[in-house]
Every structure is written in structure tokens, then in C-alpha cells.
mmCIF file of C-alpha atoms and ligand atoms in Angstrom:
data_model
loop_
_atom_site.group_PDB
_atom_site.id
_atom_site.type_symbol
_atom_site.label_atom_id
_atom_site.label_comp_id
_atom_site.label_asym_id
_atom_site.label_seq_id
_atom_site.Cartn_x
_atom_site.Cartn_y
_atom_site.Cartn_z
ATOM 1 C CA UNK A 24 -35.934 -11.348 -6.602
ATOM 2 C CA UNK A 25 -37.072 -13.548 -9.333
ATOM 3 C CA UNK A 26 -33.960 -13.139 -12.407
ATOM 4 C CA UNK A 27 -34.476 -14.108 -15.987
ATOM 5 C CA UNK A 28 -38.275 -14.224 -15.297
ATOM 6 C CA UNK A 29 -40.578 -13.596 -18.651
ATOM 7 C CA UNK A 30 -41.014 -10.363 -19.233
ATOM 8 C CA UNK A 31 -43.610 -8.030 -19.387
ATOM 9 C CA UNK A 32 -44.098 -4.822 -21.432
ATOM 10 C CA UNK A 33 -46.176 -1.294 -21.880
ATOM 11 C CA UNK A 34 -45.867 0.702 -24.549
ATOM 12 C CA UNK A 35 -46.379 4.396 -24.996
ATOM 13 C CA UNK A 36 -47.521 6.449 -27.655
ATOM 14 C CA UNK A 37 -47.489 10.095 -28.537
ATOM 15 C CA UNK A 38 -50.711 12.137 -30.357
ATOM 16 C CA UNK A 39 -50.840 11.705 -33.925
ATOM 17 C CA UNK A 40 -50.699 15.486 -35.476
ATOM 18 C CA UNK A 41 -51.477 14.325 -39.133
ATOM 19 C CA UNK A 42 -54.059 11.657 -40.999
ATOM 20 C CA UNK A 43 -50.807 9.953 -42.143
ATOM 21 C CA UNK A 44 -49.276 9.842 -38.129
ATOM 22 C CA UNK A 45 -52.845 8.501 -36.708
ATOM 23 C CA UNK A 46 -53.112 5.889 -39.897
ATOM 24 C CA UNK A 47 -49.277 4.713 -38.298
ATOM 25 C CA UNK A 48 -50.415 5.005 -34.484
ATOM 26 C CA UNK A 49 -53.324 2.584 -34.717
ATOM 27 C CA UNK A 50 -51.062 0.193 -37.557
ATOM 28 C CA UNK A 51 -48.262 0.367 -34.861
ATOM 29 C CA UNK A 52 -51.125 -0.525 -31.811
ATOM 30 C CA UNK A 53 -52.739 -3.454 -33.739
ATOM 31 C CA UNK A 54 -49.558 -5.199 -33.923
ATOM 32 C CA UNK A 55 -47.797 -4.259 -30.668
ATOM 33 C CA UNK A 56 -51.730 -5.367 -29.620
ATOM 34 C CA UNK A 57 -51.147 -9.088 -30.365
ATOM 35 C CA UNK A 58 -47.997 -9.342 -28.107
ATOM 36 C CA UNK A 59 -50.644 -9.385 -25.128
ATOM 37 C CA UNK A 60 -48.863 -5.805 -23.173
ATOM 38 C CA UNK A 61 -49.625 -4.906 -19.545
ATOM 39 C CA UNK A 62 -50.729 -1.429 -21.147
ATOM 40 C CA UNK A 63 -50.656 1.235 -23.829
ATOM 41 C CA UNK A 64 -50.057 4.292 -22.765
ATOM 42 C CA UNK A 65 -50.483 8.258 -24.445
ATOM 43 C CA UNK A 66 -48.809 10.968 -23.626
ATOM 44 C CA UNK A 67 -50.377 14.198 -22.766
ATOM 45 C CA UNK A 68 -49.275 17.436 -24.845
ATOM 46 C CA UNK A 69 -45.934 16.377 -24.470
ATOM 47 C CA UNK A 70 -42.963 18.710 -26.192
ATOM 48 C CA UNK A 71 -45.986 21.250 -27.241
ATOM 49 C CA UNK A 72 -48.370 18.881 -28.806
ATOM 50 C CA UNK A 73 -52.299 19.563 -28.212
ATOM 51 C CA UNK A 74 -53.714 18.495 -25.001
ATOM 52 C CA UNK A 75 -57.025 17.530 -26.337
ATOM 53 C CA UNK A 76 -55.969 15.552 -29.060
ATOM 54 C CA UNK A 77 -54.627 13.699 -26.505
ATOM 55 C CA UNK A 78 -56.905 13.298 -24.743
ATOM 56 C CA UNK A 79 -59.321 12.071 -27.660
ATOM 57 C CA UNK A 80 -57.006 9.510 -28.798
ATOM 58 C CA UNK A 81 -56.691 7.851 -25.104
ATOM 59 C CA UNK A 82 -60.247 7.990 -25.423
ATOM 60 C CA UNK A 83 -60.631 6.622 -28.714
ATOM 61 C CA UNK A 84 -57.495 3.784 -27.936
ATOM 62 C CA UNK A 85 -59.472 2.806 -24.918
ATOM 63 C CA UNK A 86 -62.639 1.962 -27.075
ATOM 64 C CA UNK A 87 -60.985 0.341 -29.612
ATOM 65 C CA UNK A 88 -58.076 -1.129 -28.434
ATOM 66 C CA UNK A 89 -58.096 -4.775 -26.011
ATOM 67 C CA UNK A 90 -55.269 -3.513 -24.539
ATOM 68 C CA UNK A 91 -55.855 -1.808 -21.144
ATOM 69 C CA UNK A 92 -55.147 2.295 -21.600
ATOM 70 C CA UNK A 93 -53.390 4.224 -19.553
ATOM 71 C CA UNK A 94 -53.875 8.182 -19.955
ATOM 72 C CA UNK A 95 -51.329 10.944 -19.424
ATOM 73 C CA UNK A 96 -52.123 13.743 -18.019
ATOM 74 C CA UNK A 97 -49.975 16.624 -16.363
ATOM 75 C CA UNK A 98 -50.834 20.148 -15.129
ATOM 76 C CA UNK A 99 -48.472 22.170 -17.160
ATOM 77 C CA UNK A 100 -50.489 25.207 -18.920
ATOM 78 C CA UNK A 101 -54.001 24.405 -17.066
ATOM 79 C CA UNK A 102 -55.415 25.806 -13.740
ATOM 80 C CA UNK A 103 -56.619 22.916 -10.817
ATOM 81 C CA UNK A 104 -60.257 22.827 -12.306
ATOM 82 C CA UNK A 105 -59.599 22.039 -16.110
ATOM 83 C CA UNK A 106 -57.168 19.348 -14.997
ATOM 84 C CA UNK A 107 -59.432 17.701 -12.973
ATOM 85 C CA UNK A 108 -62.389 18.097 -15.773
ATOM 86 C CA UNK A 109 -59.951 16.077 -17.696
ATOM 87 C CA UNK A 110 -59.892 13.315 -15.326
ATOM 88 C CA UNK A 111 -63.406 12.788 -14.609
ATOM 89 C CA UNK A 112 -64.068 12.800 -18.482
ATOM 90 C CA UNK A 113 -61.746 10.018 -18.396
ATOM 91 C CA UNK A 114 -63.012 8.378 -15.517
ATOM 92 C CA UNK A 115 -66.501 8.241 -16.890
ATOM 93 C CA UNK A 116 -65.309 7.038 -19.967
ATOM 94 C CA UNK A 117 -64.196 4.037 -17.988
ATOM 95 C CA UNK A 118 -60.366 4.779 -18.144
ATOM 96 C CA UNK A 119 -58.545 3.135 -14.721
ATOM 97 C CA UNK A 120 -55.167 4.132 -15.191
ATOM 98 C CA UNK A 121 -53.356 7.496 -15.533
ATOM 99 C CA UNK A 122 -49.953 8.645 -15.437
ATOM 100 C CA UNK A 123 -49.245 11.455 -13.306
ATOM 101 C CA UNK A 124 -46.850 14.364 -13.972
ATOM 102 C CA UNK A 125 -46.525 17.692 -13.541
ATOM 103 C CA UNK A 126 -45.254 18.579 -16.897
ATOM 104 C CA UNK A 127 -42.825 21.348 -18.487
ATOM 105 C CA UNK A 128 -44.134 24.292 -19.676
ATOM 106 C CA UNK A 129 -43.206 25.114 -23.494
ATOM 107 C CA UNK A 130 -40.441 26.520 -24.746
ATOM 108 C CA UNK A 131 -41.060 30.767 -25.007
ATOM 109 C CA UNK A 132 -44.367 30.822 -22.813
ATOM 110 C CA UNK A 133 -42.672 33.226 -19.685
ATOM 111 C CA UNK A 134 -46.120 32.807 -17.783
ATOM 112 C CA UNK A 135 -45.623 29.568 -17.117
ATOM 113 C CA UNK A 136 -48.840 28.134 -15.677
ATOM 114 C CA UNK A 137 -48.971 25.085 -13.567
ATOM 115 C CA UNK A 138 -52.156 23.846 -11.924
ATOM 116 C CA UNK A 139 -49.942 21.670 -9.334
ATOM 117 C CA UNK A 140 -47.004 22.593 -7.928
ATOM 118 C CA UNK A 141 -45.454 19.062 -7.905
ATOM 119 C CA UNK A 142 -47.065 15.779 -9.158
ATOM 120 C CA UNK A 143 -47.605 14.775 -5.913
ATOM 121 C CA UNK A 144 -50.264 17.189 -5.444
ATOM 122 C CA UNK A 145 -51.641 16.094 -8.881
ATOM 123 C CA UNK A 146 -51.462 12.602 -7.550
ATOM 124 C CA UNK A 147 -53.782 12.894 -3.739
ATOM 125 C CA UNK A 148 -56.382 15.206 -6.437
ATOM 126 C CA UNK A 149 -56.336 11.872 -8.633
ATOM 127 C CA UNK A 150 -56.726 9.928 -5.630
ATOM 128 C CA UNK A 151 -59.889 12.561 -4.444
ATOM 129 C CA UNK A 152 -61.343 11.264 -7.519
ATOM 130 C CA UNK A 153 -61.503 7.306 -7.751
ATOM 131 C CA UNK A 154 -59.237 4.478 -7.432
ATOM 132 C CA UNK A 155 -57.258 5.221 -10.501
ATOM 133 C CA UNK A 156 -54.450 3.221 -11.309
ATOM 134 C CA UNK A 157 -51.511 6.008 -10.937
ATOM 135 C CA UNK A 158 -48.139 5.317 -12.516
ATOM 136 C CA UNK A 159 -45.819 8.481 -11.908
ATOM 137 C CA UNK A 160 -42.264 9.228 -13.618
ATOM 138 C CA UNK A 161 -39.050 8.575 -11.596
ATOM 139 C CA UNK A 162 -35.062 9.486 -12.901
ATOM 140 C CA UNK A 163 -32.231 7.354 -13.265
ATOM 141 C CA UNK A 164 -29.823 10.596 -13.581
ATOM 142 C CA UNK A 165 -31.294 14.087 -11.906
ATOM 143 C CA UNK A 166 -33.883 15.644 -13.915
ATOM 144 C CA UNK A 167 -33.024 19.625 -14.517
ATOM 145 C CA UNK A 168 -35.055 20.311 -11.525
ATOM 146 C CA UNK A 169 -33.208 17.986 -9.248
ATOM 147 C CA UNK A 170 -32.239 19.549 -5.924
ATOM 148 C CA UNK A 171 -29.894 16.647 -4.959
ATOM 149 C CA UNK A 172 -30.574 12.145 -5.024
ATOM 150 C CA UNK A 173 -31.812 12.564 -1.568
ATOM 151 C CA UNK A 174 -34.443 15.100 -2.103
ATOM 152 C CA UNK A 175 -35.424 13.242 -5.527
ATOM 153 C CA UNK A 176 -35.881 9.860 -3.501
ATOM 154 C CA UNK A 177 -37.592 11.917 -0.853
ATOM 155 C CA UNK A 178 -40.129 13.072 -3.800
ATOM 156 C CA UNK A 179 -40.220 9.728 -5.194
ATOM 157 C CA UNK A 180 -41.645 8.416 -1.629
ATOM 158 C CA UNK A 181 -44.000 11.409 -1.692
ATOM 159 C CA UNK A 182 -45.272 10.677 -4.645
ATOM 160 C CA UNK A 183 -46.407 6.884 -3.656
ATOM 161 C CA UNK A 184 -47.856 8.159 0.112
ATOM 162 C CA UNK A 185 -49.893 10.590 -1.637
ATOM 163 C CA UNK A 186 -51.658 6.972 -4.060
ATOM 164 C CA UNK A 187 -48.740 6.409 -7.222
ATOM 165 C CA UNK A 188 -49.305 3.011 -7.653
ATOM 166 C CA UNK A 189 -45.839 2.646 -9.697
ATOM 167 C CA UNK A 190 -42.968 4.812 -11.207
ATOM 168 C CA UNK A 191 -42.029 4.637 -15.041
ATOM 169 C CA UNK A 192 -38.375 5.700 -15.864
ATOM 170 C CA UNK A 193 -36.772 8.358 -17.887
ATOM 171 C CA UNK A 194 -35.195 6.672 -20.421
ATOM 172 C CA UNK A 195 -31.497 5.893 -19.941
ATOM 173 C CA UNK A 196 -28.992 3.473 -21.281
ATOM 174 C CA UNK A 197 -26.642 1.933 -18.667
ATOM 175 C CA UNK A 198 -28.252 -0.534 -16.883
ATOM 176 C CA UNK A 199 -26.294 0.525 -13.515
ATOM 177 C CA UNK A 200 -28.301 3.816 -13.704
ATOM 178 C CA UNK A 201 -31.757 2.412 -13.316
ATOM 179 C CA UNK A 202 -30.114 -0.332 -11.004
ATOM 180 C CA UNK A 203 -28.687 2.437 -8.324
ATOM 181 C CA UNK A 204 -32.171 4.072 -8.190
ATOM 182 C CA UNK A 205 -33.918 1.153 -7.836
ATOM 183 C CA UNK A 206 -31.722 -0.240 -5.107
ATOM 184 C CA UNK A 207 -31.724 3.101 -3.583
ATOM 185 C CA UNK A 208 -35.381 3.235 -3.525
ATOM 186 C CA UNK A 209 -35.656 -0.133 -1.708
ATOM 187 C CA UNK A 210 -32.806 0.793 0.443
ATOM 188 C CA UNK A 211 -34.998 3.913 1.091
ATOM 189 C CA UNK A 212 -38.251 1.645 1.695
ATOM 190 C CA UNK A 213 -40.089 1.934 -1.624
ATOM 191 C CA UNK A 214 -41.562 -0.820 -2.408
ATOM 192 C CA UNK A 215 -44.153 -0.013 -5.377
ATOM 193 C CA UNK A 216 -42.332 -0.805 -8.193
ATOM 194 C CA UNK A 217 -40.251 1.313 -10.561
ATOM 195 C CA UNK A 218 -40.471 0.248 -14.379
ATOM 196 C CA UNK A 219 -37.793 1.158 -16.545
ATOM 197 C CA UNK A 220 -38.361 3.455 -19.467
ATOM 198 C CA UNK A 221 -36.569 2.100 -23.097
ATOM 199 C CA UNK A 222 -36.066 4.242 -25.668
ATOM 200 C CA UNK A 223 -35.125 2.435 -28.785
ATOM 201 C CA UNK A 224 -32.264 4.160 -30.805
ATOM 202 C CA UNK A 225 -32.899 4.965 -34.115
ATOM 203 C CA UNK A 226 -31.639 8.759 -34.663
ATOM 204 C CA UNK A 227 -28.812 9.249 -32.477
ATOM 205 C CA UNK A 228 -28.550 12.964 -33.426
ATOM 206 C CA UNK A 229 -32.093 13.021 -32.411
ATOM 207 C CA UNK A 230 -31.662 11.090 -28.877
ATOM 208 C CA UNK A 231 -28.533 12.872 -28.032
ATOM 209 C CA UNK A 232 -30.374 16.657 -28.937
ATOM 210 C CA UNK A 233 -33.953 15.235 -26.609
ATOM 211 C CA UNK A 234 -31.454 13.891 -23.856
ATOM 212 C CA UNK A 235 -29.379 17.364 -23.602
ATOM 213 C CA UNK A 236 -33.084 19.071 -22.327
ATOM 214 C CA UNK A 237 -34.081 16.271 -20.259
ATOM 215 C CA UNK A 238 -30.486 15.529 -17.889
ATOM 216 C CA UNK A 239 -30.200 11.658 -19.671
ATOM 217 C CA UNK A 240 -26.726 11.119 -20.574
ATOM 218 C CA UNK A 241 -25.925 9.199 -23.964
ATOM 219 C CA UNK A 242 -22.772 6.730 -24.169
ATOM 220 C CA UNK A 243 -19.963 8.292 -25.642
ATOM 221 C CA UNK A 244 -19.781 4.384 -27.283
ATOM 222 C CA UNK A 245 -23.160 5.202 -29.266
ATOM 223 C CA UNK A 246 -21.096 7.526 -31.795
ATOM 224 C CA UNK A 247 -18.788 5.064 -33.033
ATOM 225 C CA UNK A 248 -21.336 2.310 -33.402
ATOM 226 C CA UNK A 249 -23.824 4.799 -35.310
ATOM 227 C CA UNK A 250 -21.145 5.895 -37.051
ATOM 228 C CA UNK A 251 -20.391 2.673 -38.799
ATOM 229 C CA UNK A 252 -23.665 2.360 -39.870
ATOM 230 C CA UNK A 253 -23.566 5.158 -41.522
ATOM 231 C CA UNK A 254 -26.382 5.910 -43.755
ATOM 232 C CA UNK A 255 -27.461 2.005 -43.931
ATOM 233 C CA UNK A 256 -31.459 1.779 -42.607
ATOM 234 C CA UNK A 257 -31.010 -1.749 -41.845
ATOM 235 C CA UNK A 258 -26.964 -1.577 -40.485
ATOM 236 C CA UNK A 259 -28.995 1.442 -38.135
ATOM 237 C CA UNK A 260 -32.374 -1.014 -37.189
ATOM 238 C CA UNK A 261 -30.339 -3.954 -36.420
ATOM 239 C CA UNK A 262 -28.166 -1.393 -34.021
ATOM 240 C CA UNK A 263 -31.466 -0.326 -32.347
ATOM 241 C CA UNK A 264 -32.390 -3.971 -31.793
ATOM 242 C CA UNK A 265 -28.741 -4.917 -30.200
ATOM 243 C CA UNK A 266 -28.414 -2.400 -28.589
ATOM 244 C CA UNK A 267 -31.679 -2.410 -26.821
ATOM 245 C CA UNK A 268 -31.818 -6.253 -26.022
ATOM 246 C CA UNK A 269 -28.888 -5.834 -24.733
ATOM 247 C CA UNK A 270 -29.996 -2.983 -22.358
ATOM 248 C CA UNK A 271 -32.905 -4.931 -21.348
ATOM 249 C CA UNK A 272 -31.535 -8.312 -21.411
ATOM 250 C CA UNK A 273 -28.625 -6.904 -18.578
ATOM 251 C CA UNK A 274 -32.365 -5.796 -16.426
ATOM 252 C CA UNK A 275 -33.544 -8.963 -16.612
ATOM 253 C CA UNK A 276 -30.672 -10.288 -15.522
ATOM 254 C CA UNK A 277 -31.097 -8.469 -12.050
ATOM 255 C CA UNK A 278 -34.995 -9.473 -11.629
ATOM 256 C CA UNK A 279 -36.371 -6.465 -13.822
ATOM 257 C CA UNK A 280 -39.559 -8.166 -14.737
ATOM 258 C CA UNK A 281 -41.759 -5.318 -16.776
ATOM 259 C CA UNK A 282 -40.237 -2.898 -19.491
ATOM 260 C CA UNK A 283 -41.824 0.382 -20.785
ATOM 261 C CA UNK A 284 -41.005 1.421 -24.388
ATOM 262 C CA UNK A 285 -41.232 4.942 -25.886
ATOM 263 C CA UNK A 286 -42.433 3.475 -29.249
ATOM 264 C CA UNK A 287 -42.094 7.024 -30.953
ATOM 265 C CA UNK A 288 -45.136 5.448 -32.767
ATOM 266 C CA UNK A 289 -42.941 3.346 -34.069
ATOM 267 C CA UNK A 290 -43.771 -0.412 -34.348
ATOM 268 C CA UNK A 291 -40.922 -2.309 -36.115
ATOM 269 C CA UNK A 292 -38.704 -1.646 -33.730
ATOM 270 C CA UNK A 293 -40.312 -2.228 -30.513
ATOM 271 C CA UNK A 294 -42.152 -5.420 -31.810
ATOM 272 C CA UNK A 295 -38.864 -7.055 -33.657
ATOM 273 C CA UNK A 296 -37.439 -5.655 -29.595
ATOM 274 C CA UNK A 297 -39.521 -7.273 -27.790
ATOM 275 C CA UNK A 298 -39.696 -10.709 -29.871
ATOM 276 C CA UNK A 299 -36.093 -10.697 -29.587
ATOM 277 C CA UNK A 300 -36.758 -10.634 -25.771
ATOM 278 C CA UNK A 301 -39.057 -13.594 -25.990
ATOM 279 C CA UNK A 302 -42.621 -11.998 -26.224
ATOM 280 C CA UNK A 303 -45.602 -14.056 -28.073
ATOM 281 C CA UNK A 304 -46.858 -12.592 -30.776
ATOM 282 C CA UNK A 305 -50.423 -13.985 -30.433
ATOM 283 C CA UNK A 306 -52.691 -15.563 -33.281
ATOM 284 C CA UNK A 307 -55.941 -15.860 -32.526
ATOM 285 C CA UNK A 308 -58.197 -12.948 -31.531
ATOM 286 C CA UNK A 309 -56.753 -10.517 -28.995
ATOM 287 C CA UNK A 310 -59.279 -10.587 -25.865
ATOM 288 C CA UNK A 311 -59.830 -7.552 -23.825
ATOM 289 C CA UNK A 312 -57.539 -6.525 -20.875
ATOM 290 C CA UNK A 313 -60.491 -4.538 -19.466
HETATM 291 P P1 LIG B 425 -42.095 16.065 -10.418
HETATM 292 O O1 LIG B 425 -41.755 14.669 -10.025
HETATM 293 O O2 LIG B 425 -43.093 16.760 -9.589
HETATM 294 O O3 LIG B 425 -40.760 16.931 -10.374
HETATM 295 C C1 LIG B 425 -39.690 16.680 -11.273
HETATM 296 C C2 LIG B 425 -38.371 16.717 -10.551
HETATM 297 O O4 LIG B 425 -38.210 18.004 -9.939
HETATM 298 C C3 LIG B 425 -38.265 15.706 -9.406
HETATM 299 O O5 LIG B 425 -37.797 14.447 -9.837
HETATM 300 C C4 LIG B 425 -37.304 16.415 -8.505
HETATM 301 O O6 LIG B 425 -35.996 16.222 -9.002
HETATM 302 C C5 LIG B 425 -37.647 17.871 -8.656
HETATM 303 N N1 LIG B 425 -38.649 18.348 -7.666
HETATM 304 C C6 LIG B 425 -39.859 18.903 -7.942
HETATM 305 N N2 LIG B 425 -40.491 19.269 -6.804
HETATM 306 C C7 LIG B 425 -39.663 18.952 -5.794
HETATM 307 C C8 LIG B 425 -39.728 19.076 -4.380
HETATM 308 N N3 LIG B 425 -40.774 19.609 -3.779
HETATM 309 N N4 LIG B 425 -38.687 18.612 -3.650
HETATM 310 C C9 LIG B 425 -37.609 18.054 -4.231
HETATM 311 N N5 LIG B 425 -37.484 17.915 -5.574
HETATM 312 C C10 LIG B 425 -38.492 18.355 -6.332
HETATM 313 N N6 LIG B 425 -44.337 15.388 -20.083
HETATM 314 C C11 LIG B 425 -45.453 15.804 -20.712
HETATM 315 O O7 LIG B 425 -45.621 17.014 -20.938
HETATM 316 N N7 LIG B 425 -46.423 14.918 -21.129
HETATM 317 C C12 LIG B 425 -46.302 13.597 -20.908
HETATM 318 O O8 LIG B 425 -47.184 12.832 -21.290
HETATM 319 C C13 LIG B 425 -45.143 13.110 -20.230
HETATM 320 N N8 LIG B 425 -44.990 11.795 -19.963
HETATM 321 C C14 LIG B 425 -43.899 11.382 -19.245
HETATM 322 C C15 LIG B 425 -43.791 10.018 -18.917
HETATM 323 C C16 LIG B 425 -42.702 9.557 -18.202
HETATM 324 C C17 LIG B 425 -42.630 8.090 -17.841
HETATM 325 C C18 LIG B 425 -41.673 10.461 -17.821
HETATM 326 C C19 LIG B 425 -40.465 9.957 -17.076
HETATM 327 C C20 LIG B 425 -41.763 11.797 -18.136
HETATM 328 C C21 LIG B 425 -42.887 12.282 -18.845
HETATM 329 N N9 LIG B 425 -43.039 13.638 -19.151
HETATM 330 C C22 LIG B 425 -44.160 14.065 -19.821
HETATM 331 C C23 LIG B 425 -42.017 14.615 -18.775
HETATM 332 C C24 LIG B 425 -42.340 15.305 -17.435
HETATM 333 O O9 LIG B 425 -43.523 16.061 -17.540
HETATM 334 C C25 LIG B 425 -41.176 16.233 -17.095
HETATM 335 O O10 LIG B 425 -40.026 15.485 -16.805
HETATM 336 C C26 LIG B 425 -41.463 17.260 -16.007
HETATM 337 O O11 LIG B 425 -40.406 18.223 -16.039
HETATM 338 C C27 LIG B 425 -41.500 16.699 -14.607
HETATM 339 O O12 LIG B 425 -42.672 16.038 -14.341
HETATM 340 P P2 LIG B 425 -42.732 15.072 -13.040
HETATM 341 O O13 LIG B 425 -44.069 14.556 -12.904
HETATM 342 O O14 LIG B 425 -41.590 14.153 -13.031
HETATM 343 O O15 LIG B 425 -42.493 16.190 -11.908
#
């Protein structure tokens, strides 16, 4: 295991829902664009948002953007067959890389319709398909659904025999919680590798009200910290910045060599992040990953 290696980072993205959002997503793409990532990736109708409009802006990011784009896609409120429409359009749009999850069906809706029962099954349909590139989500602490760590490493495995060809983390913020999974995993004889998922904290009240639905835990330190800085935007961006170099810095520390930030769309942070943790903002023209 390689420590204190260069890193490398992803970024993801969620669907703009206004002319103002989309004006920020591509602003916040063309710079994150000249730090050279691994990929970009957009989430698909994530906490209710359309699924087509998703969709569309992959589409659109993987035209316009150098960066290689990597396409969400889930079976949450789809049958089998529309699912699978949505991953040949992709596919003959020249997209190579999806990420693979089953999805959560929105609040209210008590017919909740899932076109896979699992992702693995959404992952060997994928793999029917073509020779995507399939990244697939993995948790640091048990997701709601968790039936126990050893039938959520079992699941994990399942999901890379049926084609994942790596795991993105939950978000989380002691290092020790990716680190047990990941050492677990190996223990367990995974050896595809699992990136962690950063989540760069802005609005703790926000965080801590997202991580209550979705089993992360938040450090009781956080409110103290966030606390001090009070109503100061800068005191509260500088926080962000520590605190997530720090987070990331600790990975790297223990071989972590790729990072995956939920960029909430927003650029200043994860750019001033990752320059911080010694990426090259490039000058010249960005060439294309494709
Ligand atoms: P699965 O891995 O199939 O199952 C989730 C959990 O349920 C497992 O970890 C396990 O604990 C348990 N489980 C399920 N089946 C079994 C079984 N047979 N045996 C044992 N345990 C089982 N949501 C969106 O709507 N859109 C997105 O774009 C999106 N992007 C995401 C990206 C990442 C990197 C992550 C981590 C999550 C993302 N999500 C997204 C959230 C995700 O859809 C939810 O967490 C959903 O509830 C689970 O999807 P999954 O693919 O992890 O499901």
C-alpha cells in the first residue's frame, strides 16, 4: 500500500432545477475541469429531483465537458424496461461509466416501485448491456436497510461478482469508519477498490438533518467548531476546508489514493479542497479524458 501517494479525485454533481442552478453547475465544472479529475459524475433523481433532467445533463456534460462522465442511474420509481432504455440511450451516446444503485423511493409515494430488487441485479442487467464502467455505493456505518456488517460485506461482494468495477462511499467523517470497511473488505477478499465519499461541510444544520435519513453519524465536535463561527461566511469556509483536508489528509495517510466529493454544485469549496490537497490546477487547454 502506497501512503502519501498524489491523489486523485471525482466529483459529483446533482441536476440543476433552475437557469440560475445550471448557469452554477457548468461555472462549478469548468473550473473543477482544469484540476484534470478521474471523473464527473451526476446523480440520478436523487432526494425527488427529475430523472430525465438527469439524464439530459449527463448527456449534455458528456458532450461538453473533457472530463470523462459518469451517469447515475438507479431503479427506484421505474419498471426493468424503462431503466434499461435509459442505459442504452446512454450507451449510444457514448457514455462508459455508470453508477449503479437501487435508489429510495420518495418520501409519501406508498407504492413504492422498484425495477430491481437490489443493485446487484441492476448491476449483471448493466453488464447484459456492454462493458460499462460500473461504480456502485458501499457504507462506512449501516445504511437504514442494513441487516447486519456481515450481510452488508456479503452484498458488497455481490455487487462486484455480478461486474461493479468499484464502490464509492457514503459520506462520513472519521477516517476509522471508511478504514474498518475497507480493511474488512480486503479481509473479506474484495479487491476492486472502494473510494471514499467527502462531503464538504458548509451547513451543519443541513448535514446533520441529510445524515439523520441516511444512518451517517456527525461528530458531536462539529457543533462547537460551527458554533464559533457563528454567522461568519469565511470563519464557516475556512472550517469546511480544515476540516475536510484534514479528513482526507488522515486517508492518505493510510494509502487512500482517489477521493470522491459531493460538490453540492458547489465549486469554491471543493477546488480551494482539493488545491489544499496538492491538485494542479491546469493552464493550458484541458484535453479530453475520452
Ligand atoms: P443496495 O446496495 O442494493 O442496498 C442498500 C443496503 O441495503 C445495502 O448496503 C444493505 O445494507 C441492504 N441490503 C439490500 N439488499 C440486501 C440483501 N439482499 N442482503 C443484505 N443486505 C441487503 N440515490 C439516488 O436516488 N440517486 C443517486 O444518484 C444516488 N447516488 C448515490 C451515490 C453514492 C456514491 C451513494 C453512496 C448513494 C447514492 N444514492 C443515490 C443513494 C442510494 O440510492 C440509497 O442509499 C439507496 O437506499 C440504496 O441504494 P444502493 O445501491 O446502495 O442499494
Amino acid at each position: 500500500m502506497q501512503r502519501n501517494q498524489a491523489l486523485k479525485f471525482s466529483y459529483e454533481f446533482f441536476p440543476p432545477r433552475s437557469a440560475r442552478m445550471e448557469r452554477r453547475l457548468w461555472r462549478t465544472m469548468g473550473q473543477l475541469e482544469r484540476l484534470r479529475p478521474e471523473f464527473f459524475s451526476m446523480t440520478y433523481g436523487a432526494l425527488g429531483s427529475a430523472q430525465q433532467i438527469s439524464v439530459d445533463t449527463a448527456l449534455a456534460m458528456h458532450r461538453e465537458s473533457p472530463v470523462a462522465v459518469a451517469a447515475h442511474l438507479t431503479g427506484a420509481g421505474a419498471d426493468r424496461a424503462a431503466v434499461l432504455a435509459v442505459a442504452r440511450q446512454l450507451q449510444s451516446a457514448g457514455v462508459r461509466r455508470i453508477v449503479a444503485l437501487r435508489g429510495d423511493t420518495p418520501d409519501g409515494d406508498d407504492a413504492p416501485l422498484h425495477a430491481f430488487p437490489s443493485a446487484v441485479e441492476l448491476v449483471a442487467a448493466l453488464r447484459r448491456i456492454d462493458d460499462f464502467d460500473i461504480s456502485v455505493a458501499a457504507y462506512p456505518e449501516p445504511h437504514p436497510d442494513s441487516r447486519g456488517r456481515r450481510q452488508d460485506l456479503e452484498h458488497l461482494r455481490r455487487k462486484f461478482d455480478a461486474g461493479a468495477t468499484r464502490a464509492i462511499t457514503q459520506y462520513f467523517f472519521e477516517p476509522d469508519c471508511f478504514l474498518r470497511l475497507r480493511d474488512a473488505a480486503a479481509r473479506a477478499g474484495i479487491a476492486a477498490p472502494i473510494v471514499p465519499g467527502i462531503l464538504p461541510v458548509h451547513d451543519l444544520d443541513r448535514v446533520r438533518e441529510f445524515s439523520r435519513r441516511c444512518g451517517a453519524s456527525v461528530p458531536a465536535g462539529f457543533g462547537p467548531l460551527f458554533e464559533r463561527a457563528g454567522d461568519d461566511a469565511g470563519a464557516r469556509y475556512r472550517l469546511a476546508i480544515e476540516l475536510a483536508v484534514e479528513l482526507c489528509e488522515s486517508l492518505r495517510r493510510e494509502g487512500v489514493g482517489q477521493i470522491h466529493f459531493y460538490t453540492l454544485n458547489q465549486s469554491d469549496l471543493c477546488l480551494d479542497i482539493s488545491l489544499a490537497l496538492g491538485a494542479i490546477h491546469a493552464t493550458g487547454p484541458v484535453e479530453s479524458a475520452a
